Short mmCIF file of C-alpha atoms and ligand atoms in Angstrom, two decimals:
data_model
loop_
_atom_site.label_atom_id
_atom_site.label_comp_id
_atom_site.label_asym_id
_atom_site.label_seq_id
_atom_site.Cartn_x
_atom_site.Cartn_y
_atom_site.Cartn_z
CA MET R 16 -10.56 -50.46 -18.71
CA ILE R 17 -12.81 -53.19 -17.36
CA ALA R 18 -16.60 -53.59 -17.38
CA PRO R 19 -17.61 -56.49 -15.09
CA SER R 20 -20.74 -58.25 -16.40
CA LEU R 21 -23.50 -58.63 -13.85
CA LEU R 22 -24.80 -61.73 -15.65
CA SER R 23 -22.62 -63.87 -13.38
CA ALA R 24 -23.51 -62.00 -10.18
CA ASN R 25 -25.74 -63.36 -7.40
CA PHE R 26 -29.22 -62.23 -8.50
CA ALA R 27 -30.60 -63.01 -5.04
CA ASN R 28 -28.28 -60.41 -3.52
CA LEU R 29 -27.38 -57.86 -6.19
CA GLU R 30 -26.87 -55.15 -3.61
CA LYS R 31 -23.92 -57.00 -2.11
CA ASP R 32 -22.29 -57.49 -5.51
CA MET R 33 -22.91 -53.83 -6.37
CA GLN R 34 -21.16 -52.77 -3.15
CA MET R 35 -18.16 -54.87 -4.20
CA LEU R 36 -18.21 -53.29 -7.68
CA ASN R 37 -18.51 -49.77 -6.25
CA THR R 38 -15.34 -50.13 -4.23
CA SER R 39 -13.52 -52.01 -7.01
CA GLN R 40 -11.60 -50.62 -9.98
CA ALA R 41 -14.53 -51.36 -12.34
CA ASP R 42 -14.84 -48.60 -14.96
CA TRP R 43 -18.31 -49.44 -16.35
CA ILE R 44 -20.96 -51.94 -15.18
CA HIS R 45 -21.92 -54.22 -18.09
CA LEU R 46 -25.62 -55.24 -18.16
CA ASP R 47 -26.68 -58.02 -20.56
CA ILE R 48 -30.27 -57.72 -21.75
CA MET R 49 -31.56 -60.94 -23.37
CA ASP R 50 -35.06 -61.52 -24.73
CA GLY R 51 -35.12 -65.26 -25.44
CA VAL R 52 -35.62 -64.47 -29.16
CA PHE R 53 -32.44 -62.80 -30.43
CA VAL R 54 -30.46 -65.11 -28.14
CA PRO R 55 -31.54 -68.43 -26.60
CA ASN R 56 -31.66 -67.08 -23.05
CA ILE R 57 -33.56 -64.55 -20.93
CA SER R 58 -31.75 -62.36 -18.40
CA PHE R 59 -33.33 -59.26 -16.85
CA GLY R 60 -34.97 -56.03 -17.98
CA LEU R 61 -35.77 -52.41 -17.24
CA PRO R 62 -36.83 -52.59 -13.55
CA VAL R 63 -33.56 -54.34 -12.69
CA VAL R 64 -31.51 -51.76 -14.61
CA SER R 65 -33.31 -48.93 -12.75
CA ALA R 66 -32.69 -50.64 -9.42
CA ILE R 67 -28.99 -51.10 -10.20
CA ASN R 68 -28.74 -47.46 -11.27
CA LYS R 69 -29.77 -46.43 -7.75
CA LEU R 70 -26.96 -48.50 -6.26
CA THR R 71 -24.02 -47.06 -8.16
CA THR R 72 -22.47 -43.94 -9.64
CA LYS R 73 -20.43 -45.99 -12.14
CA PRO R 74 -21.60 -45.77 -15.78
CA LEU R 75 -24.08 -48.44 -16.83
CA ASP R 76 -23.17 -50.15 -20.12
CA VAL R 77 -26.26 -51.84 -21.54
CA HIS R 78 -25.67 -54.61 -24.11
CA LEU R 79 -28.95 -55.26 -25.92
CA MET R 80 -29.36 -58.83 -27.17
CA ILE R 81 -32.97 -58.31 -28.24
CA VAL R 82 -34.97 -58.04 -31.46
CA ASN R 83 -36.09 -54.51 -32.48
CA PRO R 84 -33.60 -52.89 -30.06
CA GLU R 85 -34.57 -49.40 -31.35
CA ASN R 86 -37.94 -49.75 -29.57
CA TYR R 87 -36.15 -49.74 -26.20
CA PHE R 88 -33.31 -47.19 -26.47
CA GLU R 89 -35.29 -44.46 -24.75
CA ALA R 90 -36.51 -46.72 -21.94
CA PHE R 91 -32.99 -47.94 -21.18
CA ALA R 92 -31.58 -44.41 -21.31
CA LYS R 93 -34.28 -43.34 -18.81
CA ALA R 94 -33.44 -46.34 -16.63
CA GLY R 95 -29.88 -45.02 -16.38
CA ALA R 96 -27.89 -46.46 -19.30
CA GLN R 97 -25.01 -44.18 -20.27
CA TYR R 98 -23.69 -46.61 -22.87
CA ILE R 99 -26.08 -48.50 -25.15
CA SER R 100 -24.97 -51.12 -27.67
CA PHE R 101 -27.05 -53.15 -30.12
CA HIS R 102 -26.22 -55.96 -32.53
CA ILE R 103 -25.66 -55.20 -36.21
CA GLU R 104 -27.26 -58.61 -36.92
CA GLY R 105 -30.55 -57.43 -35.37
CA SER R 106 -30.75 -53.95 -36.86
CA THR R 107 -31.95 -52.75 -40.25
CA HIS R 108 -31.35 -49.01 -39.76
CA VAL R 109 -28.00 -48.89 -38.02
CA HIS R 110 -27.22 -45.25 -38.82
CA ARG R 111 -30.61 -44.07 -37.53
CA SER R 112 -30.22 -46.12 -34.36
CA ILE R 113 -26.81 -44.59 -33.60
CA GLN R 114 -28.25 -41.08 -33.98
CA GLU R 115 -31.20 -41.95 -31.73
CA ILE R 116 -28.98 -43.23 -28.92
CA LYS R 117 -26.84 -40.09 -29.11
CA LYS R 118 -29.92 -37.85 -29.10
CA LEU R 119 -30.90 -39.50 -25.80
CA GLY R 120 -27.57 -38.36 -24.35
CA ALA R 121 -26.00 -41.83 -24.23
CA LYS R 122 -22.89 -43.20 -25.98
CA ALA R 123 -23.62 -45.50 -28.92
CA GLY R 124 -22.02 -48.86 -29.64
CA ILE R 125 -22.50 -51.57 -32.26
CA VAL R 126 -21.97 -55.23 -31.43
CA LEU R 127 -20.57 -57.77 -33.88
CA ASN R 128 -21.23 -61.47 -33.38
CA PRO R 129 -18.23 -63.77 -33.95
CA HIS R 130 -19.28 -64.42 -37.57
CA SER R 131 -19.79 -60.76 -38.55
CA PRO R 132 -16.78 -59.20 -40.31
CA VAL R 133 -15.24 -55.89 -39.21
CA MET R 134 -15.68 -54.48 -42.73
CA LEU R 135 -19.44 -54.19 -42.01
CA LEU R 136 -18.50 -51.12 -39.95
CA GLU R 137 -16.70 -49.23 -42.71
CA ASP R 138 -19.60 -46.85 -43.23
CA SER R 139 -20.50 -46.32 -39.57
CA ILE R 140 -17.18 -46.25 -37.72
CA ASP R 141 -17.01 -42.43 -37.83
CA TYR R 142 -20.24 -42.13 -35.82
CA LEU R 143 -19.62 -44.83 -33.23
CA ASP R 144 -18.47 -44.21 -29.66
CA TYR R 145 -17.53 -47.87 -29.26
CA VAL R 146 -17.63 -51.25 -30.97
CA LEU R 147 -18.27 -54.42 -29.00
CA LEU R 148 -16.64 -57.50 -30.50
CA MET R 149 -18.28 -60.69 -29.22
CA SER R 150 -15.60 -63.25 -28.42
CA VAL R 151 -18.23 -65.95 -27.69
CA ASN R 152 -21.68 -66.53 -29.19
CA PRO R 153 -23.99 -64.29 -27.18
CA GLY R 154 -26.48 -65.70 -24.70
CA PHE R 155 -24.49 -67.21 -21.86
CA GLY R 156 -21.69 -66.45 -19.44
CA GLY R 157 -18.76 -68.75 -18.79
CA GLN R 158 -18.06 -69.81 -22.41
CA LYS R 159 -14.68 -70.39 -24.04
CA PHE R 160 -12.97 -67.43 -25.73
CA ILE R 161 -12.88 -67.62 -29.56
CA GLU R 162 -9.26 -67.06 -30.62
CA HIS R 163 -10.16 -65.51 -33.99
CA THR R 164 -11.19 -62.39 -32.03
CA TYR R 165 -7.54 -61.22 -31.86
CA LYS R 166 -7.50 -60.84 -35.63
CA LYS R 167 -10.74 -58.86 -35.56
CA ILE R 168 -9.43 -56.52 -32.84
CA GLU R 169 -6.38 -55.79 -35.04
CA GLN R 170 -8.53 -55.20 -38.13
CA LEU R 171 -10.83 -52.89 -36.18
CA LYS R 172 -7.89 -50.97 -34.70
CA THR R 173 -6.51 -50.47 -38.21
CA LEU R 174 -9.87 -49.18 -39.47
CA ILE R 175 -10.17 -46.76 -36.50
CA LYS R 176 -6.64 -45.43 -37.08
CA GLN R 177 -7.19 -45.04 -40.84
CA ARG R 178 -10.26 -42.91 -40.18
CA ASN R 179 -8.63 -41.02 -37.33
CA ALA R 180 -11.66 -41.99 -35.23
CA SER R 181 -11.78 -42.16 -31.43
CA THR R 182 -13.99 -45.29 -31.28
CA LEU R 183 -13.27 -47.57 -28.32
CA ILE R 184 -12.91 -51.33 -28.79
CA GLN R 185 -14.76 -53.50 -26.26
CA VAL R 186 -14.35 -57.28 -26.10
CA ASP R 187 -16.98 -59.52 -24.46
CA GLY R 188 -16.92 -63.24 -23.69
CA GLY R 189 -14.38 -65.60 -22.18
CA VAL R 190 -12.13 -62.78 -20.97
CA ASN R 191 -9.97 -63.71 -17.97
CA THR R 192 -6.75 -62.88 -16.15
CA GLU R 193 -4.81 -65.07 -18.60
CA ASN R 194 -5.85 -63.46 -21.90
CA ALA R 195 -6.40 -59.84 -20.76
CA LYS R 196 -2.83 -58.70 -21.47
CA ALA R 197 -2.85 -60.11 -25.03
CA LEU R 198 -6.25 -58.50 -25.69
CA TYR R 199 -4.96 -55.08 -24.67
CA ALA R 200 -1.84 -55.66 -26.77
CA ALA R 201 -4.03 -56.44 -29.80
CA GLY R 202 -5.83 -53.10 -29.32
CA ALA R 203 -8.76 -53.65 -26.94
CA ASP R 204 -9.70 -50.64 -24.80
CA ILE R 205 -12.34 -52.13 -22.52
CA LEU R 206 -12.75 -55.75 -21.48
CA VAL R 207 -16.03 -57.27 -20.28
CA ALA R 208 -15.66 -60.10 -17.77
CA GLY R 209 -18.41 -62.02 -15.99
CA ASN R 210 -17.39 -65.48 -14.93
CA ALA R 211 -13.71 -64.55 -14.40
CA VAL R 212 -14.79 -61.89 -11.90
CA PHE R 213 -17.70 -63.46 -10.03
CA SER R 214 -16.31 -66.99 -9.75
CA ALA R 215 -12.99 -65.69 -8.40
CA ASP R 216 -12.22 -66.10 -4.69
CA ASP R 217 -11.61 -62.36 -4.58
CA PRO R 218 -13.74 -60.67 -7.29
CA SER R 219 -12.36 -57.21 -6.56
CA LYS R 220 -8.82 -58.51 -7.01
CA ALA R 221 -9.77 -60.23 -10.28
CA ILE R 222 -11.17 -56.91 -11.54
CA ALA R 223 -7.90 -55.15 -10.71
CA GLN R 224 -5.83 -57.94 -12.29
CA ILE R 225 -7.77 -57.84 -15.56
CA ARG R 226 -7.90 -54.05 -15.66
CA ASN R 227 -4.19 -53.63 -15.04
CA ALA R 228 -2.99 -56.65 -17.08
CA LYS R 229 -1.36 -54.24 -19.53
CA SER R 230 1.23 -53.16 -17.03
CA ILE R 231 1.90 -56.52 -15.36
C1 DX5 F 25 -22.74 -63.09 -23.27
C2 DX5 F 25 -22.68 -61.75 -22.62
C3 DX5 F 25 -21.48 -61.49 -21.82
C4 DX5 F 25 -21.27 -62.44 -20.67
C5 DX5 F 25 -19.79 -62.61 -20.56
O1 DX5 F 25 -23.82 -63.11 -24.14
O2 DX5 F 25 -22.73 -60.72 -23.61
O3 DX5 F 25 -21.43 -60.14 -21.36
O4 DX5 F 25 -21.78 -61.99 -19.46
O5 DX5 F 25 -19.56 -63.61 -19.66
P1 DX5 F 25 -18.14 -64.31 -19.46
O6 DX5 F 25 -17.15 -63.23 -19.11
O7 DX5 F 25 -18.41 -65.24 -18.35
O8 DX5 F 25 -17.79 -64.99 -20.77
ZN1 ZN F 26 -22.39 -58.65 -22.88
#
């Protein structure tokens, strides 16, 4: 599956980019929420998520790069988020947060920064709908993919299989038409792509190419 990241879209004409996404093969729409504290950048917030929700029937996948993410789960669920992920590095009560997201009717995901080991998830993997492995340091689009991510995908896949869990593996940062096939082969289920989609001559085609890289 593919979740195009709106961070690289044209913010002055989001409706046009949403129309492209609606007719594309995009599975989820990835929305990056940055607060300028947890990450050194500020993106957009609740009113923009609500506005986007009115423009699409595709599931909204909200990636929270903010401090105290638990204070905002309900607001983002109300704004239309069907998938909500938060960073393990910014959360003290991970188990409670997962339960809260699920209680709101959304799917719950944990995000690991490049330096956070997969073994941190050993005691939460059974409760997680998905895990987002950052393959760049969060905060900006268009960065270079960190190769060590392949090893983490394999470790995470092994953990999921050992536990007989149905957790999905999402990879975010530096994904493109060149590395998509290898990422699926390593065990990724859903790839996030911003720059590779929105800087392409034909974004819809880039979405299809990344999504279907497995079979090419
Ligand atoms: C980075 C964000 C990503 C970003 C990916 O902090 O989490 O979702 O939009 O952008 P690309 O695909 O350009 O690396
Ligand atoms: Zn993201």
